[in-house]
PDB file of C-alpha atoms in Angstrom:
ATOM      1  CA  MET S   1      43.351 291.723 161.384  1.00 45.00           C
ATOM      2  CA  LYS S   2      43.569 289.825 164.136  1.00 43.00           C
ATOM      3  CA  LYS S   3      40.095 288.924 164.281  1.00 44.00           C
ATOM      4  CA  ILE S   4      40.084 288.064 160.450  1.00 41.00           C
ATOM      5  CA  THR S   5      43.170 285.988 161.657  1.00 42.00           C
ATOM      6  CA  VAL S   6      41.218 283.917 164.148  1.00 39.00           C
ATOM      7  CA  SER S   7      37.945 283.780 162.108  1.00 44.00           C
ATOM      8  CA  LEU S   8      40.658 281.689 160.084  1.00 38.00           C
ATOM      9  CA  LEU S   9      41.808 280.223 162.485  1.00 40.00           C
ATOM     10  CA  SER S  10      38.278 279.262 163.742  1.00 44.00           C
ATOM     11  CA  ALA S  11      37.692 277.647 160.178  1.00 43.00           C
ATOM     12  CA  LEU S  12      40.124 275.628 159.942  1.00 40.00           C
ATOM     13  CA  LEU S  13      39.795 274.151 163.257  1.00 38.00           C
ATOM     14  CA  VAL S  14      35.908 273.836 162.238  1.00 39.00           C
ATOM     15  CA  PHE S  15      36.503 272.568 159.032  1.00 40.00           C
ATOM     16  CA  SER S  16      39.978 269.733 161.127  1.00 42.00           C
ATOM     17  CA  LEU S  17      37.604 267.500 162.825  1.00 39.00           C
ATOM     18  CA  ALA S  18      34.756 267.313 160.990  1.00 43.00           C
ATOM     19  CA  ALA S  19      37.386 265.411 158.513  1.00 42.00           C
ATOM     20  CA  CYS S  20      38.369 263.651 161.382  1.00 42.00           C
ATOM     21  CA  GLY S  21      34.586 263.169 161.932  1.00 44.00           C
ATOM     22  CA  ASN S  22      34.371 261.924 158.368  1.00 44.00           C
ATOM     23  CA  ASN S  23      37.404 258.876 158.444  1.00 43.00           C
ATOM     24  CA  ASN S  24      36.946 258.204 161.347  1.00 42.00           C
ATOM     25  CA  GLN S  25      33.518 256.657 160.338  1.00 39.00           C
ATOM     26  CA  ASN S  26      35.257 255.165 157.291  1.00 38.00           C
ATOM     27  CA  ALA S  27      37.413 253.659 159.432  1.00 36.00           C
ATOM     28  CA  THR S  28      34.162 251.679 161.511  1.00 35.00           C
ATOM     29  CA  ALA S  29      32.715 250.824 158.085  1.00 34.00           C
ATOM     30  CA  ASP S  30      35.543 248.887 156.969  1.00 34.00           C
ATOM     31  CA  THR S  31      36.036 246.823 159.831  1.00 30.00           C
ATOM     32  CA  PRO S  32      32.313 244.928 158.821  1.00 33.00           C
ATOM     33  CA  ALA S  33      33.839 243.984 155.678  1.00 30.00           C
ATOM     34  CA  GLU S  34      37.331 242.827 156.420  1.00 28.00           C
ATOM     35  CA  THR S  35      35.194 240.860 158.837  1.00 28.00           C
ATOM     36  CA  GLU S  36      33.041 239.668 156.300  1.00 27.00           C
ATOM     37  CA  THR S  37      35.905 238.735 153.865  1.00 28.00           C
ATOM     38  CA  ALA S  38      37.685 236.837 156.733  1.00 30.00           C
ATOM     39  CA  ALA S  39      34.650 234.475 157.776  1.00 31.00           C
ATOM     40  CA  LEU S  40      33.397 233.729 153.804  1.00 31.00           C
ATOM     41  CA  THR S  41      37.436 232.541 153.000  1.00 31.00           C
ATOM     42  CA  THR S  42      36.899 230.804 156.467  1.00 32.00           C
ATOM     43  CA  GLU S  43      33.574 229.982 155.279  1.00 34.00           C
ATOM     44  CA  SER S  44      34.869 228.831 152.140  1.00 33.00           C
ATOM     45  CA  ASP S  45      37.865 227.008 153.391  1.00 35.00           C
ATOM     46  CA  ASP S  46      36.117 224.581 155.925  1.00 34.00           C
ATOM     47  CA  SER S  47      33.776 223.914 153.249  1.00 32.00           C
ATOM     48  CA  SER S  48      36.466 222.786 150.335  1.00 30.00           C
ATOM     49  CA  THR S  49      37.845 221.241 153.494  1.00 27.00           C
ATOM     50  CA  GLU S  50      34.128 219.285 154.350  1.00 30.00           C
ATOM     51  CA  GLY S  51      32.720 218.856 151.194  1.00 34.00           C
ATOM     52  CA  GLY S  52      35.766 217.859 149.416  1.00 35.00           C
ATOM     53  CA  THR S  53      37.741 215.852 151.992  1.00 31.00           C
ATOM     54  CA  GLY S  54      35.956 212.426 149.685  1.00 34.00           C
ATOM     55  CA  GLU S  55      37.443 213.941 146.256  1.00 33.00           C
ATOM     56  CA  SER S  56      40.319 215.823 147.779  1.00 32.00           C
ATOM     57  CA  THR S  57      41.982 212.548 149.307  1.00 31.00           C
ATOM     58  CA  LYS S  58      40.931 210.245 146.536  1.00 32.00           C
ATOM     59  CA  GLU S  59      43.199 212.070 144.751  1.00 35.00           C
ATOM     60  CA  SER S  60      46.195 212.287 147.621  1.00 33.00           C
ATOM     61  CA  THR S  61      45.647 208.697 147.914  1.00 31.00           C
ATOM     62  CA  GLU S  62      45.606 207.764 143.873  1.00 35.00           C
ATOM     63  CA  GLU S  63      48.586 209.807 143.781  1.00 36.00           C
ATOM     64  CA  SER S  64      50.386 208.232 146.669  1.00 33.00           C
ATOM     65  CA  THR S  65      49.984 204.710 145.078  1.00 30.00           C
ATOM     66  CA  GLY S  66      49.826 205.018 142.181  1.00 33.00           C
ATOM     67  CA  GLU S  67      46.456 203.896 141.473  1.00 34.00           C
ATOM     68  CA  SER S  68      43.686 205.461 140.317  1.00 32.00           C
ATOM     69  CA  ALA S  69      40.049 204.210 140.116  1.00 31.00           C
ATOM     70  CA  GLU S  70      39.759 203.883 136.020  1.00 31.00           C
ATOM     71  CA  GLY S  71      43.792 201.515 136.879  1.00 30.00           C
ATOM     72  CA  GLU S  72      42.106 199.816 139.717  1.00 35.00           C
ATOM     73  CA  THR S  73      39.216 198.074 137.551  1.00 32.00           C
ATOM     74  CA  GLU S  74      41.533 197.372 134.591  1.00 43.00           C
ATOM     75  CA  ASN S  75      44.759 195.580 136.924  1.00 46.00           C
ATOM     76  CA  GLY S  76      41.996 194.299 139.642  1.00 67.00           C
ATOM     77  CA  ASN S  77      39.570 192.125 137.322  1.00 95.00           C
ATOM     78  CA  ILE S  78      42.563 189.678 137.421  1.00 98.00           C
ATOM     79  CA  LEU S  79      41.793 186.823 139.570  1.00 98.00           C
ATOM     80  CA  ILE S  80      44.669 183.260 139.899  1.00 98.00           C
ATOM     81  CA  ALA S  81      42.141 180.843 141.870  1.00 98.00           C
ATOM     82  CA  TYR S  82      44.529 176.838 142.363  1.00 98.00           C
ATOM     83  CA  PHE S  83      44.185 173.800 143.621  1.00 98.00           C
ATOM     84  CA  SER S  84      46.912 171.997 144.875  1.00 94.00           C
ATOM     85  CA  VAL S  85      47.228 169.502 147.404  1.00 91.00           C
ATOM     86  CA  MET S  86      51.178 169.471 149.337  1.00 86.00           C
ATOM     87  CA  GLU S  87      53.025 166.339 149.878  1.00 83.00           C
ATOM     88  CA  THR S  88      54.969 165.706 152.746  1.00 79.00           C
ATOM     89  CA  ASP S  89      56.422 162.422 152.887  1.00 63.00           C
ATOM     90  CA  GLY S  90      59.085 160.298 150.513  1.00 50.00           C
ATOM     91  CA  VAL S  91      60.460 163.220 147.621  1.00 48.00           C
ATOM     92  CA  ASP S  92      62.214 166.426 148.639  1.00 47.00           C
ATOM     93  CA  THR S  93      61.375 169.242 147.299  1.00 40.00           C
ATOM     94  CA  VAL S  94      63.513 169.354 144.527  1.00 40.00           C
ATOM     95  CA  ALA S  95      62.603 166.861 142.157  1.00 39.00           C
ATOM     96  CA  GLY S  96      58.892 164.167 141.488  1.00 44.00           C
ATOM     97  CA  ALA S  97      57.646 166.433 144.116  1.00 52.00           C
ATOM     98  CA  SER S  98      54.323 168.278 144.448  1.00 67.00           C
ATOM     99  CA  ARG S  99      55.963 171.187 147.318  1.00 59.00           C
ATOM    100  CA  VAL S 100      58.504 173.624 146.631  1.00 70.00           C
ATOM    101  CA  ALA S 101      60.893 175.483 149.260  1.00 60.00           C
ATOM    102  CA  VAL S 102      61.113 179.153 148.727  1.00 64.00           C
ATOM    103  CA  ASN S 103      62.930 180.957 151.349  1.00 64.00           C
ATOM    104  CA  GLY S 104      62.527 179.116 153.824  1.00 63.00           C
ATOM    105  CA  GLU S 105      58.863 179.014 153.293  1.00 71.00           C
ATOM    106  CA  VAL S 106      57.374 175.256 151.757  1.00 75.00           C
ATOM    107  CA  LEU S 107      54.186 175.412 149.018  1.00 88.00           C
ATOM    108  CA  GLY S 108      52.773 173.515 146.837  1.00 88.00           C
ATOM    109  CA  ASN S 109      53.911 173.319 143.679  1.00 92.00           C
ATOM    110  CA  ASN S 110      50.680 174.968 142.089  1.00 94.00           C
ATOM    111  CA  GLU S 111      50.509 177.316 145.254  1.00 95.00           C
ATOM    112  CA  TYR S 112      53.884 178.747 143.553  1.00 94.00           C
ATOM    113  CA  ILE S 113      52.881 178.942 140.579  1.00 96.00           C
ATOM    114  CA  ALA S 114      50.259 180.800 141.118  1.00 97.00           C
ATOM    115  CA  ARG S 115      51.568 182.965 143.629  1.00 96.00           C
ATOM    116  CA  ILE S 116      54.690 184.183 140.092  1.00 96.00           C
ATOM    117  CA  ILE S 117      51.741 185.469 138.435  1.00 98.00           C
ATOM    118  CA  GLN S 118      50.374 186.861 141.460  1.00 97.00           C
ATOM    119  CA  ARG S 119      53.272 188.454 141.537  1.00 96.00           C
ATOM    120  CA  GLU S 120      53.430 189.411 137.871  1.00 96.00           C
ATOM    121  CA  THR S 121      49.708 190.601 137.006  1.00 96.00           C
ATOM    122  CA  GLY S 122      48.847 192.224 140.157  1.00 96.00           C
ATOM    123  CA  GLY S 123      45.638 189.315 139.912  1.00 97.00           C
ATOM    124  CA  ASP S 124      44.252 188.549 143.437  1.00 97.00           C
ATOM    125  CA  LEU S 125      45.085 185.335 144.638  1.00 97.00           C
ATOM    126  CA  PHE S 126      42.427 182.143 145.767  1.00 98.00           C
ATOM    127  CA  ALA S 127      42.509 179.153 146.748  1.00 98.00           C
ATOM    128  CA  ILE S 128      40.039 176.184 145.850  1.00 98.00           C
ATOM    129  CA  GLU S 129      39.659 174.238 148.958  1.00 98.00           C
ATOM    130  CA  THR S 130      37.562 171.909 149.954  1.00 98.00           C
ATOM    131  CA  VAL S 131      35.716 171.125 153.139  1.00 98.00           C
ATOM    132  CA  GLN S 132      37.137 167.121 153.549  1.00 96.00           C
ATOM    133  CA  ASP S 133      40.695 166.753 153.511  1.00 96.00           C
ATOM    134  CA  TYR S 134      42.973 165.002 150.987  1.00 96.00           C
ATOM    135  CA  PRO S 135      45.852 163.298 152.593  1.00 94.00           C
ATOM    136  CA  THR S 136      49.243 164.185 151.940  1.00 89.00           C
ATOM    137  CA  THR S 137      50.561 160.874 151.464  1.00 90.00           C
ATOM    138  CA  HIS S 138      52.021 159.486 148.591  1.00 87.00           C
ATOM    139  CA  ASP S 139      50.270 156.477 147.578  1.00 90.00           C
ATOM    140  CA  PRO S 140      47.126 157.507 150.195  1.00 93.00           C
ATOM    141  CA  LEU S 141      46.135 160.538 147.950  1.00 93.00           C
ATOM    142  CA  LEU S 142      47.178 158.789 144.714  1.00 92.00           C
ATOM    143  CA  GLU S 143      43.879 155.971 145.730  1.00 96.00           C
ATOM    144  CA  PHE S 144      42.212 158.458 147.125  1.00 96.00           C
ATOM    145  CA  ALA S 145      42.155 160.181 144.109  1.00 96.00           C
ATOM    146  CA  TYR S 146      41.431 158.431 141.532  1.00 96.00           C
ATOM    147  CA  ASN S 147      38.354 156.404 143.609  1.00 97.00           C
ATOM    148  CA  GLU S 148      36.526 160.506 143.638  1.00 97.00           C
ATOM    149  CA  LYS S 149      37.046 160.287 140.337  1.00 97.00           C
ATOM    150  CA  ALA S 150      35.689 156.872 139.249  1.00 98.00           C
ATOM    151  CA  ASP S 151      32.370 158.325 141.402  1.00 98.00           C
ATOM    152  CA  ASP S 152      32.183 161.115 139.918  1.00 98.00           C
ATOM    153  CA  ALA S 153      32.379 162.890 143.061  1.00 98.00           C
ATOM    154  CA  ARG S 154      31.487 167.096 143.631  1.00 98.00           C
ATOM    155  CA  PRO S 155      33.421 167.356 146.432  1.00 98.00           C
ATOM    156  CA  GLU S 156      32.205 170.259 148.954  1.00 98.00           C
ATOM    157  CA  LEU S 157      34.636 173.844 148.473  1.00 98.00           C
ATOM    158  CA  ALA S 158      35.526 175.517 151.937  1.00 98.00           C
ATOM    159  CA  ALA S 159      35.019 178.996 150.660  1.00 97.00           C
ATOM    160  CA  GLN S 160      34.007 180.995 147.487  1.00 97.00           C
ATOM    161  CA  ILE S 161      35.015 184.000 145.473  1.00 97.00           C
ATOM    162  CA  GLU S 162      34.271 187.443 146.158  1.00 94.00           C
ATOM    163  CA  ASN S 163      32.222 189.203 143.856  1.00 95.00           C
ATOM    164  CA  PRO S 164      33.147 186.884 140.828  1.00 96.00           C
ATOM    165  CA  ASP S 165      32.085 189.239 138.180  1.00 96.00           C
ATOM    166  CA  SER S 166      34.295 191.461 138.616  1.00 97.00           C
ATOM    167  CA  TYR S 167      36.430 189.546 137.278  1.00 98.00           C
ATOM    168  CA  ASP S 168      37.899 189.122 133.174  1.00 97.00           C
ATOM    169  CA  VAL S 169      39.996 187.222 133.266  1.00 98.00           C
ATOM    170  CA  ILE S 170      40.816 183.814 135.484  1.00 98.00           C
ATOM    171  CA  PHE S 171      43.753 182.261 135.982  1.00 98.00           C
ATOM    172  CA  LEU S 172      43.074 178.591 136.594  1.00 98.00           C
ATOM    173  CA  GLY S 173      45.510 175.875 138.199  1.00 98.00           C
ATOM    174  CA  TYR S 174      45.791 172.683 139.433  1.00 98.00           C
ATOM    175  CA  PRO S 175      47.638 169.439 139.039  1.00 95.00           C
ATOM    176  CA  ASN S 176      47.109 166.465 136.334  1.00 96.00           C
ATOM    177  CA  TRP S 177      45.370 163.804 137.930  1.00 95.00           C
ATOM    178  CA  ASN S 178      44.257 160.737 136.577  1.00 94.00           C
ATOM    179  CA  ALA S 179      45.238 161.789 133.352  1.00 95.00           C
ATOM    180  CA  ASP S 180      41.704 164.516 134.159  1.00 97.00           C
ATOM    181  CA  LEU S 181      41.153 167.515 136.542  1.00 98.00           C
ATOM    182  CA  PRO S 182      40.635 166.732 140.743  1.00 98.00           C
ATOM    183  CA  MET S 183      37.423 166.490 140.901  1.00 98.00           C
ATOM    184  CA  PRO S 184      37.626 169.507 143.208  1.00 98.00           C
ATOM    185  CA  LEU S 185      38.030 171.536 139.882  1.00 98.00           C
ATOM    186  CA  TYR S 186      34.784 170.445 138.285  1.00 98.00           C
ATOM    187  CA  THR S 187      32.606 171.624 141.778  1.00 98.00           C
ATOM    188  CA  PHE S 188      34.589 175.057 140.772  1.00 98.00           C
ATOM    189  CA  LEU S 189      33.978 175.055 137.588  1.00 98.00           C
ATOM    190  CA  GLU S 190      30.313 174.018 137.716  1.00 98.00           C
ATOM    191  CA  GLU S 191      29.070 176.183 140.438  1.00 98.00           C
ATOM    192  CA  TYR S 192      30.283 179.104 138.710  1.00 98.00           C
ATOM    193  CA  ASP S 193      29.700 181.004 135.272  1.00 98.00           C
ATOM    194  CA  PHE S 194      31.930 182.386 134.237  1.00 98.00           C
ATOM    195  CA  SER S 195      30.265 182.985 130.108  1.00 98.00           C
ATOM    196  CA  GLY S 196      32.209 185.969 128.674  1.00 97.00           C
ATOM    197  CA  LYS S 197      35.764 185.906 130.768  1.00 98.00           C
ATOM    198  CA  THR S 198      39.549 184.382 129.803  1.00 98.00           C
ATOM    199  CA  ILE S 199      40.219 181.631 131.304  1.00 98.00           C
ATOM    200  CA  ILE S 200      44.016 180.848 130.935  1.00 98.00           C
ATOM    201  CA  PRO S 201      45.122 176.705 132.467  1.00 98.00           C
ATOM    202  CA  PHE S 202      47.826 176.424 133.935  1.00 98.00           C
ATOM    203  CA  THR S 203      48.616 172.636 135.496  1.00 97.00           C
ATOM    204  CA  THR S 204      51.586 170.075 136.557  1.00 93.00           C
ATOM    205  CA  HIS S 205      51.387 167.329 136.274  1.00 92.00           C
ATOM    206  CA  GLY S 206      54.292 163.466 136.179  1.00 90.00           C
ATOM    207  CA  GLY S 207      54.052 164.115 132.796  1.00 91.00           C
ATOM    208  CA  SER S 208      51.116 164.099 130.961  1.00 92.00           C
ATOM    209  CA  GLY S 209      51.552 167.169 130.272  1.00 95.00           C
ATOM    210  CA  PHE S 210      47.557 168.596 130.461  1.00 97.00           C
ATOM    211  CA  SER S 211      45.852 165.519 128.970  1.00 97.00           C
ATOM    212  CA  ARG S 212      42.141 167.000 127.893  1.00 97.00           C
ATOM    213  CA  THR S 213      41.789 168.580 131.080  1.00 98.00           C
ATOM    214  CA  ILE S 214      41.534 171.433 128.598  1.00 98.00           C
ATOM    215  CA  GLN S 215      38.655 170.625 126.676  1.00 98.00           C
ATOM    216  CA  THR S 216      36.905 169.428 129.294  1.00 98.00           C
ATOM    217  CA  ILE S 217      36.943 173.714 130.974  1.00 98.00           C
ATOM    218  CA  SER S 218      35.719 173.815 127.759  1.00 98.00           C
ATOM    219  CA  GLU S 219      32.502 172.209 127.984  1.00 98.00           C
ATOM    220  CA  LEU S 220      32.256 173.259 132.021  1.00 98.00           C
ATOM    221  CA  GLN S 221      32.465 176.924 130.493  1.00 98.00           C
ATOM    222  CA  PRO S 222      31.430 177.102 127.070  1.00 98.00           C
ATOM    223  CA  ASN S 223      31.102 180.629 127.072  1.00 98.00           C
ATOM    224  CA  ALA S 224      34.300 181.270 128.225  1.00 98.00           C
ATOM    225  CA  ASN S 225      36.764 181.646 126.400  1.00 98.00           C
ATOM    226  CA  VAL S 226      39.597 178.707 126.617  1.00 98.00           C
ATOM    227  CA  ILE S 227      43.184 179.102 126.079  1.00 97.00           C
ATOM    228  CA  SER S 228      44.143 177.120 124.574  1.00 94.00           C
ATOM    229  CA  ASP S 229      47.733 178.213 124.987  1.00 92.00           C
ATOM    230  CA  GLY S 230      47.848 177.212 128.855  1.00 96.00           C
ATOM    231  CA  LEU S 231      51.017 176.745 131.241  1.00 98.00           C
ATOM    232  CA  SER S 232      52.208 173.347 131.656  1.00 97.00           C
ATOM    233  CA  ILE S 233      54.771 172.191 134.144  1.00 95.00           C
ATOM    234  CA  SER S 234      56.533 169.141 134.592  1.00 93.00           C
ATOM    235  CA  ARG S 235      56.879 168.560 138.808  1.00 88.00           C
ATOM    236  CA  ASN S 236      60.743 167.663 138.631  1.00 88.00           C
ATOM    237  CA  SER S 237      60.855 171.516 137.067  1.00 90.00           C
ATOM    238  CA  VAL S 238      58.818 173.255 138.984  1.00 90.00           C
ATOM    239  CA  SER S 239      61.540 174.943 141.363  1.00 87.00           C
ATOM    240  CA  GLY S 240      62.972 175.954 138.821  1.00 91.00           C
ATOM    241  CA  ALA S 241      60.813 177.233 136.472  1.00 92.00           C
ATOM    242  CA  GLU S 242      60.090 180.519 137.952  1.00 95.00           C
ATOM    243  CA  ASN S 243      61.455 182.444 134.703  1.00 96.00           C
ATOM    244  CA  ASP S 244      59.771 180.429 132.435  1.00 96.00           C
ATOM    245  CA  VAL S 245      56.790 181.715 135.035  1.00 97.00           C
ATOM    246  CA  ALA S 246      57.020 184.955 134.610  1.00 97.00           C
ATOM    247  CA  ASN S 247      57.844 184.964 130.763  1.00 97.00           C
ATOM    248  CA  TRP S 248      54.625 183.171 129.812  1.00 97.00           C
ATOM    249  CA  VAL S 249      52.474 185.479 131.863  1.00 97.00           C
ATOM    250  CA  ASN S 250      53.813 188.723 130.617  1.00 95.00           C
ATOM    251  CA  GLY S 251      53.630 186.976 127.117  1.00 95.00           C
ATOM    252  CA  LEU S 252      49.918 187.469 127.627  1.00 94.00           C
ATOM    253  CA  ASN S 253      49.969 190.984 127.069  1.00 87.00           C
ATOM    254  CA  LEU S 254      48.101 191.551 130.510  1.00 83.00           C
ATOM    255  CA  THR S 255      48.143 194.531 132.406  1.00 57.00           C
ATOM    256  CA  ALA S 256      50.108 194.065 135.902  1.00 42.00           C
ATOM    257  CA  GLY S 257      49.366 195.304 138.677  1.00 42.00           C
TER     258      GLY S 257
END
């Protein structure tokens, strides 16, 4: 009986040792699998970080700014180009002036209108500036502008539009000089081809409105869509024209930025 018991105990002991050996082997075999899985997960995370950085960053940036690539194209296709000479003598910034004071800043009349349009549309501003300087006092400026017109001058521009083809709509602002476009506008309109684009004129004047400047723009840009219903504001009314400008722009049904 004791022999049988001893034999049974020995058998059980051998069986137990064998089972433990198998369990240890299985545990050793599982470890590389878990490590590999972790490595693959890490590699996958790194891959999404490296390979997806551009798109992820772009998407998060677009979400934070409220813009998308498509939205930028739609909202960034408007240019507000303007020519503005600010007189510094005689007239104040309220009546009959070529300048206006806004929040302590003095701006030329057409620059002021252009900034309101930029605010309402989200477009890009472009100042049409010349290499030559214009007189900033009233009578010498009148004489200078008259002589330029008589000479049919084409003043050289000081800056160029970057990527003009990227714009579909061009607001074009200028003062009415001698019932005509200022001569720098002739240079501007002859240097660029706005075929297929929409040109929306706006002007400040001393009583003559647009005269025939819109027809002149159409002649210089025959393949553009020149809007005849532009914005004409008396220089006496510029300082109080903010709402009129905003209402006019919004009535054009352009995409706001």
